[in-house]
Amino acid sequence: MIKAGVWNVRGLNGAGHQAAVGQLVRDHNLQFLGLLETRVRQGNEGSIRSSLLRTWDWFSDYSGPGGRIWLAWNPLEVDVQILRVEGLYHCYGPCSSAVHCCQFSWHNCSQGSRSQWKRLDRVLVNEEWLVRWPRTQYISALPSTSDHSPLILSGYDTDRAKGIFRFDNYLAKMPGFLDSVLHIWNHRIYGTLMYGVTTKLKALKQTFRAQRKVRGDLSDNVRLAKGFLEQAQCLYDTYKEHILLQLVKLCRILYCSAVQQEISMLHQRAKLHWLKYGDQSSKIFFRKIKANRARQRICQITSSTGELLTEPSMISNEFVTYYQGLLGGPRAPRVLDLSFLRSGLKHTITSEEALVLTSPIAPQEVKETLFFEPEPYWLSSSRLWPIVGM
């Protein structure tokens, strides 16, 4: 999680403005802060920074008049590197607007017909940001001592899905592969047939992960096997002993086996990489989908009691509660008169057809309809058919 803020303070020389900035950081637990239009003369910034956030790191841009831009960050939580100072007022690369939870960010401090509310301040994030923090939103806080509202940007990585299990094809050629599958598949699972199959598949995931962990890094295995083979060949060339010749043959077998496993892994990863990045024209399309998904996400709502909800579980429960009250409860039965539809019907169901439609559903029909599921690709191997019953 990261929390950053940016604020057009319209001057930072006054004690009230400085106190408002410090209070903003404490209220929202900010890790990074950007200040615009500080209007502090060069040479006076040191005393102001020491009174604001004395343990933070600072950067200021005095290339323009009045030191317009100040950056501050907590070095204990974030690491900021200034790459260049050119074009700080522009957004480079493909950027999209983060989810905004408030409507306006500026008021002209007038009353009556001259009062104006506008959305002048925005936050833009690029593709790399959305990949790192998929759940991103920003809100407009109270303007306090300025006519611009500070923008508080929050990035969460809680939407990142749990790691997808991918079966490595080289495991099917390992010596204890069939025995491990047989050990799991012989367990008796109480419940429906589909529940038993899914439970055994979940148990096999842990077994395959353990086998993959035992094998370690396949590329490192190839380098180690190649080193052993070279050392054995050097020893045989030096001493010309029969036992060293057997050692060379054994190291050559291990090296070839390690190479085959690495090639199988690389072939499989290459297919996955092509499916993900192969078509460059579709990359823009999927980037647009990711940006729309981030923009359309509901990050916070106000409940019926006026409480601001930000947790995803609380937001979903509030929606369910609202529609239960809207659609649930006792209702007066409505009698529908369908006589006006019969004049336009080309066919009316006969009593025999109605009897077929209302007849009880046989268990065999349910099995034929629901139990036809595509098996995992690693179960399609004919070596596993006697075990899994296919």
Coordinates of N, CA, C and O in Angstrom, one line a residue, residues 65-195:
P65 N 9.6 30.7 -11.4 CA 9.5 31.7 -10.4 C 8.9 31.2 -9.1 O 7.9 30.6 -9.1
G66 N 9.5 31.6 -8.0 CA 8.9 31.3 -6.7 C 9.0 29.9 -6.1 O 8.3 29.6 -5.1
G67 N 9.8 29.1 -6.7 CA 9.9 27.7 -6.2 C 8.5 27.0 -6.2 O 8.0 26.6 -5.2
R68 N 8.0 26.8 -7.4 CA 6.6 26.3 -7.5 C 6.4 24.9 -7.0 O 5.4 24.6 -6.4
I69 N 7.4 24.0 -7.2 CA 7.1 22.6 -6.8 C 8.1 22.2 -5.7 O 9.3 22.3 -5.9
W70 N 7.5 21.6 -4.7 CA 8.3 20.9 -3.6 C 7.8 19.5 -3.6 O 6.6 19.2 -3.6
L71 N 8.8 18.6 -3.4 CA 8.5 17.2 -3.2 C 9.1 16.8 -1.8 O 10.2 17.1 -1.5
A72 N 8.4 15.9 -1.1 CA 8.8 15.4 0.2 C 8.4 14.0 0.4 O 7.3 13.6 -0.1
W73 N 9.2 13.2 1.0 CA 8.9 11.8 1.2 C 9.6 11.2 2.4 O 10.6 11.7 2.8
N74 N 8.9 10.2 3.0 CA 9.5 9.6 4.2 C 10.5 8.5 3.7 O 10.1 7.5 3.1
P75 N 11.8 8.7 4.0 CA 12.8 7.7 3.5 C 12.7 6.4 4.2 O 13.2 5.4 3.7
L76 N 12.0 6.3 5.3 CA 11.8 5.0 5.9 C 10.8 4.1 5.3 O 10.7 2.9 5.5
E77 N 9.9 4.7 4.4 CA 8.8 3.9 3.8 C 8.9 3.9 2.3 O 8.5 2.9 1.7
V78 N 9.4 5.0 1.6 CA 9.5 5.0 0.2 C 10.9 5.5 -0.2 O 11.6 6.2 0.5
D79 N 11.3 5.1 -1.4 CA 12.6 5.5 -2.0 C 12.3 6.3 -3.3 O 11.7 5.7 -4.2
V80 N 12.6 7.5 -3.3 CA 12.3 8.4 -4.5 C 13.7 8.8 -5.1 O 14.6 9.2 -4.5
Q81 N 13.7 8.6 -6.4 CA 14.9 9.0 -7.2 C 14.4 10.1 -8.3 O 13.5 9.8 -9.1
I82 N 15.0 11.2 -8.3 CA 14.7 12.3 -9.2 C 15.5 12.0 -10.5 O 16.7 12.1 -10.5
L83 N 14.8 11.6 -11.6 CA 15.5 11.3 -12.8 C 15.8 12.5 -13.6 O 16.9 12.6 -14.2
R84 N 14.9 13.4 -13.7 CA 15.1 14.7 -14.4 C 14.1 15.7 -14.0 O 13.0 15.4 -13.4
V85 N 14.4 16.9 -14.2 CA 13.6 18.1 -13.7 C 12.9 18.7 -14.9 O 12.2 19.7 -14.7
E86 N 13.0 18.1 -16.0 CA 12.4 18.7 -17.2 C 10.9 18.3 -17.3 O 10.6 17.1 -17.2
G87 N 10.0 19.2 -17.5 CA 8.6 18.9 -17.8 C 7.9 18.3 -16.6 O 7.2 17.3 -16.8
L88 N 8.0 18.9 -15.4 CA 7.3 18.4 -14.3 C 5.8 18.7 -14.4 O 5.1 18.1 -13.6
Y89 N 5.4 19.5 -15.3 CA 4.0 19.8 -15.4 C 3.3 19.0 -16.5 O 2.2 19.2 -16.8
H90 N 4.0 18.0 -17.0 CA 3.4 17.1 -18.0 C 3.4 15.7 -17.6 O 4.2 15.3 -16.8
C91 N 2.6 14.9 -18.3 CA 2.5 13.4 -18.0 C 3.2 12.7 -19.2 O 2.7 12.9 -20.4
Y92 N 4.2 12.0 -19.0 CA 4.9 11.3 -20.1 C 4.3 9.8 -20.2 O 4.1 9.2 -19.1
G93 N 4.2 9.3 -21.4 CA 3.8 8.0 -21.6 C 2.3 7.8 -21.5 O 1.5 8.8 -21.3
P94 N 1.8 6.6 -21.7 CA 0.3 6.4 -21.7 C -0.2 6.5 -20.2 O 0.1 5.7 -19.4
C95 N -1.0 7.5 -20.0 CA -1.5 7.7 -18.6 C -3.0 7.7 -18.6 O -3.7 7.9 -19.7
S96 N -3.6 7.3 -17.5 CA -5.1 7.3 -17.4 C -5.4 7.9 -16.0 O -4.6 7.8 -15.1
S97 N -6.6 8.4 -15.9 CA -7.0 9.0 -14.7 C -7.3 7.9 -13.6 O -8.0 6.9 -13.9
A98 N -6.9 8.2 -12.4 CA -7.2 7.2 -11.3 C -8.7 7.4 -10.9 O -9.4 8.4 -11.3
V99 N -9.2 6.5 -10.1 CA -10.6 6.6 -9.7 C -10.8 7.8 -8.8 O -10.1 7.9 -7.8
H100 N -11.7 8.7 -9.1 CA -11.9 9.9 -8.3 C -13.2 9.7 -7.5 O -14.2 9.3 -8.1
C101 N -13.2 10.0 -6.2 CA -14.3 9.8 -5.4 C -15.0 11.1 -5.0 O -16.0 11.0 -4.2
C102 N -14.5 12.2 -5.4 CA -15.2 13.5 -5.1 C -15.4 14.2 -6.4 O -14.6 14.0 -7.4
Q103 N -16.3 15.2 -6.5 CA -16.7 15.8 -7.7 C -15.9 17.0 -8.0 O -15.5 17.3 -9.2
F104 N -15.6 17.9 -7.0 CA -14.9 19.1 -7.3 C -13.7 19.2 -6.4 O -13.6 18.6 -5.4
S105 N -12.7 20.1 -6.9 CA -11.5 20.2 -6.2 C -11.1 21.7 -6.0 O -10.0 22.0 -5.5
W106 N -11.9 22.6 -6.5 CA -11.6 24.1 -6.4 C -12.8 24.9 -6.2 O -13.9 24.6 -6.8
H107 N -12.7 25.9 -5.4 CA -13.8 26.9 -5.2 C -13.3 28.3 -5.2 O -12.2 28.5 -4.6
N108 N -14.0 29.2 -5.8 CA -13.5 30.6 -5.9 C -13.7 31.4 -4.7 O -13.5 32.6 -4.7
C109 N -14.2 30.7 -3.6 CA -14.4 31.4 -2.3 C -15.4 32.6 -2.4 O -15.3 33.6 -1.7
S110 N -16.3 32.5 -3.3 CA -17.4 33.5 -3.5 C -18.7 33.0 -3.1 O -18.9 31.7 -2.9
Q111 N -19.7 33.8 -2.9 CA -21.0 33.4 -2.5 C -22.0 33.9 -3.6 O -21.7 34.7 -4.4
G112 N -23.2 33.3 -3.4 CA -24.3 33.7 -4.3 C -24.1 33.2 -5.7 O -23.6 32.1 -6.0
S113 N -24.4 34.0 -6.7 CA -24.4 33.7 -8.1 C -22.9 33.6 -8.6 O -22.7 33.0 -9.6
R114 N -22.0 34.2 -7.9 CA -20.6 34.2 -8.3 C -19.8 33.0 -7.8 O -18.7 32.8 -8.1
S115 N -20.5 32.2 -7.0 CA -19.8 31.0 -6.4 C -19.6 30.0 -7.6 O -20.6 29.6 -8.3
Q116 N -18.4 29.4 -7.7 CA -18.1 28.5 -8.7 C -17.3 27.3 -8.1 O -16.4 27.5 -7.3
W117 N -17.8 26.1 -8.5 CA -17.1 24.9 -8.1 C -16.6 24.2 -9.4 O -17.3 24.1 -10.3
K118 N -15.3 23.9 -9.4 CA -14.7 23.2 -10.6 C -13.8 22.1 -10.2 O -13.3 22.1 -9.1
R119 N -13.6 21.2 -11.2 CA -12.7 20.1 -11.0 C -11.4 20.4 -11.8 O -11.2 19.9 -12.9
L120 N -10.6 21.2 -11.2 CA -9.3 21.6 -11.8 C -8.2 20.7 -11.6 O -7.3 20.6 -12.4
D121 N -8.2 20.0 -10.5 CA -7.0 19.2 -10.1 C -7.4 17.7 -10.3 O -8.5 17.2 -10.0
R122 N -6.4 17.0 -10.9 CA -6.6 15.6 -11.2 C -5.3 14.8 -10.9 O -4.3 15.4 -10.8
V123 N -5.5 13.5 -10.9 CA -4.3 12.6 -10.7 C -4.3 11.6 -11.8 O -5.3 11.0 -12.1
L124 N -3.1 11.5 -12.4 CA -3.0 10.6 -13.5 C -1.9 9.5 -13.1 O -0.9 9.8 -12.5
V125 N -2.2 8.3 -13.5 CA -1.3 7.2 -13.3 C -1.0 6.5 -14.6 O -1.9 6.4 -15.5
N126 N 0.2 5.8 -14.7 CA 0.5 5.1 -15.9 C 0.3 3.6 -15.7 O -0.2 3.2 -14.7
E127 N 0.6 2.9 -16.8 CA 0.4 1.4 -16.8 C 1.2 0.7 -15.7 O 0.7 -0.2 -15.0
E128 N 2.4 1.2 -15.5 CA 3.3 0.5 -14.5 C 2.7 0.7 -13.1 O 2.8 -0.2 -12.2
W129 N 2.1 1.9 -12.8 CA 1.4 2.1 -11.5 C 0.3 1.1 -11.3 O 0.1 0.6 -10.2
L130 N -0.6 0.9 -12.3 CA -1.7 0.1 -12.2 C -1.3 -1.4 -12.0 O -2.0 -2.2 -11.4
V131 N -0.2 -1.8 -12.6 CA 0.3 -3.1 -12.4 C 0.7 -3.3 -11.0 O 0.5 -4.4 -10.4
R132 N 1.4 -2.3 -10.4 CA 1.9 -2.4 -9.1 C 0.8 -2.3 -8.1 O 0.8 -3.0 -7.1
W133 N -0.1 -1.3 -8.3 CA -1.2 -1.1 -7.3 C -2.5 -1.1 -8.1 O -3.0 0.0 -8.6
P134 N -3.1 -2.3 -8.3 CA -4.3 -2.3 -9.2 C -5.5 -1.5 -8.6 O -6.3 -1.0 -9.4
R135 N -5.6 -1.5 -7.3 CA -6.7 -0.8 -6.7 C -6.3 0.6 -6.3 O -5.7 0.8 -5.3
T136 N -6.5 1.6 -7.2 CA -6.0 2.9 -7.0 C -7.2 3.9 -7.0 O -8.1 3.8 -7.9
Q137 N -7.2 4.8 -6.1 CA -8.2 5.9 -6.0 C -7.6 7.1 -5.4 O -6.5 7.1 -4.8
Y138 N -8.2 8.2 -5.7 CA -7.8 9.5 -5.0 C -9.1 10.3 -4.6 O -10.1 10.2 -5.3
I139 N -9.0 11.0 -3.5 CA -10.1 11.8 -3.0 C -9.6 13.2 -2.9 O -8.4 13.5 -2.8
S140 N -10.6 14.1 -2.8 CA -10.3 15.5 -2.6 C -10.7 15.8 -1.1 O -11.8 15.7 -0.7
A141 N -9.6 16.1 -0.4 CA -9.9 16.4 1.1 C -10.3 17.9 1.2 O -10.5 18.6 0.2
L142 N -10.6 18.3 2.4 CA -11.0 19.7 2.7 C -9.9 20.7 2.3 O -8.8 20.4 2.6
P143 N -10.3 21.8 1.7 CA -9.2 22.7 1.2 C -8.5 23.4 2.3 O -7.4 23.9 2.1
S144 N -9.0 23.5 3.5 CA -8.3 24.2 4.6 C -7.9 25.6 4.3 O -8.8 26.4 4.0
T145 N -6.6 25.9 4.2 CA -6.2 27.3 4.0 C -6.0 27.7 2.6 O -5.5 28.8 2.3
S146 N -6.4 26.8 1.6 CA -6.2 27.1 0.2 C -7.6 27.0 -0.5 O -8.5 26.5 0.1
D147 N -7.6 27.5 -1.7 CA -8.9 27.4 -2.5 C -8.9 26.1 -3.3 O -9.9 25.8 -3.9
H148 N -7.7 25.4 -3.3 CA -7.6 24.1 -3.9 C -7.7 23.0 -2.8 O -7.1 23.1 -1.8
S149 N -8.4 21.9 -3.1 CA -8.4 20.8 -2.2 C -7.2 19.9 -2.4 O -6.8 19.6 -3.6
P150 N -6.6 19.4 -1.4 CA -5.5 18.4 -1.5 C -6.0 17.1 -2.0 O -7.1 16.7 -1.6
L151 N -5.3 16.5 -2.9 CA -5.7 15.2 -3.5 C -4.9 14.1 -2.8 O -3.6 14.2 -2.8
I152 N -5.6 13.2 -2.3 CA -4.9 12.1 -1.6 C -5.1 10.8 -2.4 O -6.2 10.3 -2.7
L153 N -3.9 10.3 -2.9 CA -3.8 9.1 -3.7 C -3.5 7.9 -2.9 O -2.5 7.9 -2.2
S154 N -4.3 6.9 -3.0 CA -4.1 5.6 -2.3 C -4.0 4.5 -3.3 O -4.9 4.3 -4.2
G155 N -3.0 3.7 -3.2 CA -2.8 2.5 -4.0 C -2.7 1.3 -3.2 O -1.9 1.2 -2.3
Y156 N -3.5 0.3 -3.6 CA -3.5 -1.0 -2.8 C -3.2 -2.1 -3.8 O -3.6 -2.1 -5.0
D157 N -2.5 -3.1 -3.3 CA -2.3 -4.3 -4.1 C -3.1 -5.5 -3.6 O -2.7 -6.6 -3.9
T158 N -4.2 -5.3 -2.9 CA -5.0 -6.4 -2.4 C -5.8 -7.0 -3.4 O -6.3 -8.1 -3.3
D159 N -6.0 -6.4 -4.6 CA -6.7 -7.0 -5.7 C -5.9 -8.0 -6.5 O -6.5 -8.6 -7.3
R160 N -4.7 -8.0 -6.2 CA -3.8 -9.0 -6.9 C -4.3 -10.4 -6.6 O -4.3 -10.8 -5.5
A161 N -4.6 -11.1 -7.6 CA -5.1 -12.5 -7.4 C -4.0 -13.4 -6.9 O -2.8 -13.2 -7.1
K162 N -4.4 -14.5 -6.3 CA -3.5 -15.4 -5.8 C -2.8 -16.1 -6.9 O -3.3 -16.3 -8.0
G163 N -1.5 -16.5 -6.7 CA -0.7 -17.1 -7.8 C -1.4 -18.2 -8.5 O -2.0 -19.1 -7.8
I164 N -1.4 -18.2 -9.8 CA -2.1 -19.3 -10.6 C -1.1 -20.5 -10.6 O 0.1 -20.4 -10.8
F165 N -1.7 -21.7 -10.4 CA -1.0 -22.9 -10.4 C -0.7 -23.3 -11.9 O -1.7 -23.4 -12.7
R166 N 0.5 -23.5 -12.2 CA 0.8 -24.0 -13.5 C 1.6 -25.3 -13.4 O 2.7 -25.3 -12.7
F167 N 1.1 -26.3 -14.1 CA 1.8 -27.6 -14.0 C 3.0 -27.6 -15.0 O 2.9 -27.2 -16.1
D168 N 4.1 -28.1 -14.5 CA 5.3 -28.2 -15.3 C 5.3 -29.6 -16.0 O 5.3 -30.6 -15.3
N169 N 5.4 -29.6 -17.3 CA 5.3 -30.9 -18.0 C 6.5 -31.8 -17.7 O 6.3 -33.0 -17.8
Y170 N 7.6 -31.3 -17.3 CA 8.8 -32.2 -17.1 C 8.5 -33.1 -15.8 O 9.2 -34.1 -15.6
L171 N 7.6 -32.6 -14.9 CA 7.3 -33.4 -13.7 C 6.7 -34.8 -14.1 O 6.8 -35.8 -13.3
A172 N 6.0 -34.8 -15.2 CA 5.3 -36.1 -15.6 C 6.3 -37.2 -16.0 O 6.0 -38.4 -16.0
K173 N 7.6 -36.8 -16.2 CA 8.6 -37.8 -16.6 C 9.5 -38.1 -15.4 O 10.5 -38.9 -15.6
M174 N 9.2 -37.6 -14.2 CA 10.0 -37.9 -13.0 C 9.7 -39.3 -12.5 O 8.6 -39.8 -12.7
P175 N 10.6 -40.0 -11.8 CA 10.4 -41.3 -11.4 C 9.2 -41.5 -10.5 O 8.4 -42.5 -10.7
G176 N 8.9 -40.7 -9.5 CA 7.9 -40.9 -8.6 C 6.6 -40.1 -8.9 O 5.7 -40.0 -8.0
F177 N 6.4 -39.8 -10.2 CA 5.2 -39.0 -10.5 C 3.9 -39.8 -10.4 O 3.0 -39.4 -9.8
L178 N 3.9 -41.0 -11.0 CA 2.7 -41.8 -11.0 C 2.4 -42.3 -9.6 O 1.2 -42.4 -9.2
D179 N 3.4 -42.6 -8.8 CA 3.1 -43.0 -7.4 C 2.5 -41.9 -6.6 O 1.6 -42.1 -5.7
S180 N 2.9 -40.6 -6.8 CA 2.3 -39.5 -6.0 C 0.9 -39.3 -6.4 O 0.0 -39.0 -5.6
V181 N 0.6 -39.4 -7.7 CA -0.8 -39.3 -8.2 C -1.6 -40.4 -7.6 O -2.8 -40.2 -7.2
L182 N -1.1 -41.6 -7.7 CA -1.9 -42.8 -7.2 C -2.1 -42.6 -5.7 O -3.2 -43.0 -5.2
H183 N -1.2 -42.1 -4.9 CA -1.4 -42.0 -3.5 C -2.5 -41.0 -3.2 O -3.3 -41.2 -2.2
I184 N -2.6 -39.9 -3.9 CA -3.7 -39.0 -3.7 C -5.0 -39.5 -4.2 O -6.1 -39.4 -3.5
W185 N -5.0 -40.1 -5.3 CA -6.3 -40.6 -6.0 C -6.9 -41.7 -5.3 O -8.1 -42.0 -5.4
N186 N -6.2 -42.5 -4.4 CA -6.8 -43.6 -3.7 C -7.5 -43.2 -2.5 O -8.2 -44.0 -1.8
H187 N -7.4 -41.9 -2.1 CA -8.1 -41.4 -0.9 C -9.6 -41.4 -1.2 O -10.0 -41.0 -2.3
R188 N -10.4 -41.7 -0.2 CA -11.9 -41.7 -0.4 C -12.4 -40.4 0.1 O -12.2 -40.0 1.3
I189 N -13.1 -39.7 -0.7 CA -13.7 -38.4 -0.4 C -15.2 -38.5 -0.4 O -15.8 -39.0 -1.3
Y190 N -15.8 -38.1 0.7 CA -17.2 -38.2 0.9 C -17.9 -36.9 0.3 O -17.5 -35.8 0.6
G191 N -18.8 -37.2 -0.5 CA -19.5 -36.1 -1.2 C -19.9 -36.4 -2.6 O -19.8 -37.6 -3.0
T192 N -20.2 -35.5 -3.4 CA -20.5 -35.7 -4.8 C -19.3 -36.1 -5.6 O -18.2 -35.9 -5.1
L193 N -19.5 -36.6 -6.7 CA -18.4 -37.1 -7.6 C -17.5 -35.9 -8.0 O -16.3 -35.9 -7.9
M194 N -18.1 -34.7 -8.3 CA -17.4 -33.6 -8.7 C -16.6 -33.0 -7.6 O -15.5 -32.5 -7.7
Y195 N -17.2 -33.0 -6.4 CA -16.5 -32.5 -5.2 C -15.2 -33.4 -4.9 O -14.2 -32.8 -4.5

